[in-house]
mmCIF file of C-alpha atoms in Angstrom:
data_model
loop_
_atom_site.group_PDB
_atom_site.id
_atom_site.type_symbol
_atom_site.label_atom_id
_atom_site.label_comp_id
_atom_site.label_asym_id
_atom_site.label_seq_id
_atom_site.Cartn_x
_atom_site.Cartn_y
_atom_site.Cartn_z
ATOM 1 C CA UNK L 1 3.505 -6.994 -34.008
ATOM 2 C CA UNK L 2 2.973 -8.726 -37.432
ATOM 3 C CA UNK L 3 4.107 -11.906 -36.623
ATOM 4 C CA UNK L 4 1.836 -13.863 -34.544
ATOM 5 C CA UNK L 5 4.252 -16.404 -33.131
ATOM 6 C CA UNK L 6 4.442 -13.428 -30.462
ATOM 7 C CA UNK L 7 2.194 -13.307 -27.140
ATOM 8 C CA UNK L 8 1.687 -10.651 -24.463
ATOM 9 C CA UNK L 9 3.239 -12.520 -21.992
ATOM 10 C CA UNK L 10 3.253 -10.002 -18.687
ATOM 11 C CA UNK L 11 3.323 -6.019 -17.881
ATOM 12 C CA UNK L 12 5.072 -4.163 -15.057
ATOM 13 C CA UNK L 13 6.743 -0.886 -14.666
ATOM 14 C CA UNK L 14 10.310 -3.068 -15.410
ATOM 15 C CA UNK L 15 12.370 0.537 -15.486
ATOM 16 C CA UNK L 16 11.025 2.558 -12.689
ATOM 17 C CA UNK L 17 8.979 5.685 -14.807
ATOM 18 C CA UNK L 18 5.746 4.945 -13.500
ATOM 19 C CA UNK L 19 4.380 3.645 -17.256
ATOM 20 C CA UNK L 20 3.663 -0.349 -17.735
ATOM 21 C CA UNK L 21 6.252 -2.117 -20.039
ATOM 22 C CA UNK L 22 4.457 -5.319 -21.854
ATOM 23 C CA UNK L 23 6.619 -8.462 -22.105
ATOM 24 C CA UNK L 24 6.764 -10.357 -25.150
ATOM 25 C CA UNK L 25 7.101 -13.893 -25.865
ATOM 26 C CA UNK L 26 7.518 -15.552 -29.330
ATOM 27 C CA UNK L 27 6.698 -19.740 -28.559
ATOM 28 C CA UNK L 28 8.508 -20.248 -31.862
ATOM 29 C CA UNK L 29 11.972 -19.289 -31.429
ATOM 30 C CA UNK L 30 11.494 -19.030 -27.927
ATOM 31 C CA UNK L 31 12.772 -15.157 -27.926
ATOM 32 C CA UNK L 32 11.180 -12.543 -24.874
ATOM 33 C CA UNK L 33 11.525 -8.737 -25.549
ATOM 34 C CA UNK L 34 10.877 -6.120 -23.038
ATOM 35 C CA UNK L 35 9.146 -3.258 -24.611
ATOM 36 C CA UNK L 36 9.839 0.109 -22.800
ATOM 37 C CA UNK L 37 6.674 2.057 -22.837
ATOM 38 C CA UNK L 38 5.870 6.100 -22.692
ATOM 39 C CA UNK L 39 2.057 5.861 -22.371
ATOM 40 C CA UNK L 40 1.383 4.614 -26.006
ATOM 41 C CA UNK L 41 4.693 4.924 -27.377
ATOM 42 C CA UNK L 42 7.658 2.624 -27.690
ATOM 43 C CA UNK L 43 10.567 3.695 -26.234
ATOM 44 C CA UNK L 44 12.476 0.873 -26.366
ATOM 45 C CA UNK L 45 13.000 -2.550 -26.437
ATOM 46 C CA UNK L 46 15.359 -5.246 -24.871
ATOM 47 C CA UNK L 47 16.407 -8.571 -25.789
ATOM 48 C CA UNK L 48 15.908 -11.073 -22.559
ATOM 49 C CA UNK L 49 17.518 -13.941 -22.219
ATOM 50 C CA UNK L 50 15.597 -16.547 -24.405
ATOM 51 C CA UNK L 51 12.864 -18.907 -22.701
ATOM 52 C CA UNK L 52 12.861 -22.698 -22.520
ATOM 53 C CA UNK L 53 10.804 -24.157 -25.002
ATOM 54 C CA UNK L 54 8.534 -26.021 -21.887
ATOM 55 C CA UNK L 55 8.121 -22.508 -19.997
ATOM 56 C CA UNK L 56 5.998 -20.467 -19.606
ATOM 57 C CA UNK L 57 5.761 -16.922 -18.009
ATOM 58 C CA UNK L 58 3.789 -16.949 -14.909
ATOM 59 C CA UNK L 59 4.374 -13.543 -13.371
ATOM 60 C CA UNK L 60 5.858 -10.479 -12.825
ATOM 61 C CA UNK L 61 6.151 -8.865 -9.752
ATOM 62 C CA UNK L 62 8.963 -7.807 -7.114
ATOM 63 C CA UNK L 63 9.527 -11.391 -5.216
ATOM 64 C CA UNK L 64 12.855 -10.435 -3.485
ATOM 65 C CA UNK L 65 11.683 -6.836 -2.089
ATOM 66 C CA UNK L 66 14.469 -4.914 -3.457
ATOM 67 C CA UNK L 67 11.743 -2.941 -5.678
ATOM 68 C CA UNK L 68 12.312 -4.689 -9.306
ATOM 69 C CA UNK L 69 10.225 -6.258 -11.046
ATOM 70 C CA UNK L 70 11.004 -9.912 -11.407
ATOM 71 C CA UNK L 71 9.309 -12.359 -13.972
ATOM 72 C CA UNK L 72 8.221 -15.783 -12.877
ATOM 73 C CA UNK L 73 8.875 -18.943 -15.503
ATOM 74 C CA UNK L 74 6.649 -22.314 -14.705
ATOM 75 C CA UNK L 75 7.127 -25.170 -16.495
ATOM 76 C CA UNK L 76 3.712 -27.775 -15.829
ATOM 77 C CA UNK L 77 4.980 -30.302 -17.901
ATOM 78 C CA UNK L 78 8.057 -31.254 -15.258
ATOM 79 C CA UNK L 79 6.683 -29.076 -12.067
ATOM 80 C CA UNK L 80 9.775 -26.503 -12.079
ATOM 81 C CA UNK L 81 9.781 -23.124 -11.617
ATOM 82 C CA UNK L 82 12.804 -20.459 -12.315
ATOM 83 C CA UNK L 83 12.501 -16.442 -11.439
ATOM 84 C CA UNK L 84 14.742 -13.760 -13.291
ATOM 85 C CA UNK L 85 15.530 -11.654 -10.623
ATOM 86 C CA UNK L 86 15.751 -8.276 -11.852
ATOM 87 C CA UNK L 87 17.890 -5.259 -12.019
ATOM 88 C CA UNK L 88 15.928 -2.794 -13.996
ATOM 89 C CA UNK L 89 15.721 -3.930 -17.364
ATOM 90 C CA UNK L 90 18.240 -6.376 -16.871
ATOM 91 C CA UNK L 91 18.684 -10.211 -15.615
ATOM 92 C CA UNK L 92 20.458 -10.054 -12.224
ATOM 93 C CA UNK L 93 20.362 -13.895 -11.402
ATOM 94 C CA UNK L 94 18.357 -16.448 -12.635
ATOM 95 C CA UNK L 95 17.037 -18.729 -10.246
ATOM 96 C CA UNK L 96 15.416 -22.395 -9.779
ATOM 97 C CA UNK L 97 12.767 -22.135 -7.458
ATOM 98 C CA UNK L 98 12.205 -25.940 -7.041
ATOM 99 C CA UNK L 99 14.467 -27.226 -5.938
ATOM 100 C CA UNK L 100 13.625 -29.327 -2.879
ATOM 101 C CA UNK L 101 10.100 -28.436 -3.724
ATOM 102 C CA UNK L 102 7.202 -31.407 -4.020
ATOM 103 C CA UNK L 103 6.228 -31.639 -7.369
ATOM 104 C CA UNK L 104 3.014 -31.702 -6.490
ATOM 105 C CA UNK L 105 2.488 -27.818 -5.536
ATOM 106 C CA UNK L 106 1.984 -25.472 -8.480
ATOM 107 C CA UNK L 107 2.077 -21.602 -8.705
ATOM 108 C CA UNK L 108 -0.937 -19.834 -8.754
ATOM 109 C CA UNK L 109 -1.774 -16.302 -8.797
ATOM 110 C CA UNK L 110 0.645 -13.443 -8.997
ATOM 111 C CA UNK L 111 3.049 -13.009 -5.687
ATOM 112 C CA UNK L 112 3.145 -9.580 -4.429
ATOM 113 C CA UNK L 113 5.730 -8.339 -1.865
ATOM 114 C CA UNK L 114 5.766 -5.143 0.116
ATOM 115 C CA UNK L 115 7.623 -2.478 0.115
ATOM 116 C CA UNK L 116 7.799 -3.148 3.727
ATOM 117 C CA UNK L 117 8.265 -6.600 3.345
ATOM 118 C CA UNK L 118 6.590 -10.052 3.160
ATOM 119 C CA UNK L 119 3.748 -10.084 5.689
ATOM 120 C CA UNK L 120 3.405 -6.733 6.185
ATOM 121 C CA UNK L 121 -0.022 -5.666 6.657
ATOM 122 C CA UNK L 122 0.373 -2.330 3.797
ATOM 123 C CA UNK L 123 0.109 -4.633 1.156
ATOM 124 C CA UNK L 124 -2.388 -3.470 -1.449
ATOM 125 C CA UNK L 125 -3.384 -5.771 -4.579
#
């Protein structure tokens, strides 16, 4: 990418094929594009809904279990956190995961769940 307003944000395997898909952010007009990856070569790319201007992307990994990838958003300016839960390459339901939350706790790391669930003892990281 020329244009430098744009960060590697995350990268999962967002449709399934076994190859890592980068996630792009641009802070300037607040845009995020999935790039769909075939080893070296773009396949693709899709247009996410765009990103608050205080958020940033904190991770991507499967939170829910169902086997998508989902993408994280923190925001450490007001302590709130959304998700994406995904479907593929596609927003299934965007969530706020504060709320009810003390402000004082903060994300850190990159949540991994199971295949067999949270707390199961297969987990590998």
């Amino acid at each position: 990418m020329a244009d430098t307003n744009w960060v590697l944000s995350a990268a999962a395997d967002f449709d399934g094929d076994g190859q890592t898909d980068p996630v792009w952010r641009n802070y300037q007009t607040h845009e995020v594009q999935l790039w769909l990856m075939n080893a070296a070569s773009l396949v693709n790319t899709v247009a996410l809904p765009l990103a608050a201007p205080d958020f940033q992307l904190e991770a991507a990994s499967d939170l829910n279990g169902d086997g998508q990838v989902d993408i994280v958003w923190d925001n450490p300016y007001r302590a709130e956190n959304d998700v994406f839960l995904m479907n593929g390459t596609s927003v299934a339901t965007n969530s706020d995961l504060t709320k009810g939350v003390d402000t004082n706790w903060r994300i850190s790391g990159n949540p991994y769940v199971s295949p067999d669930g949270p707390g199961s003892s297969s987990a590998t990281i």
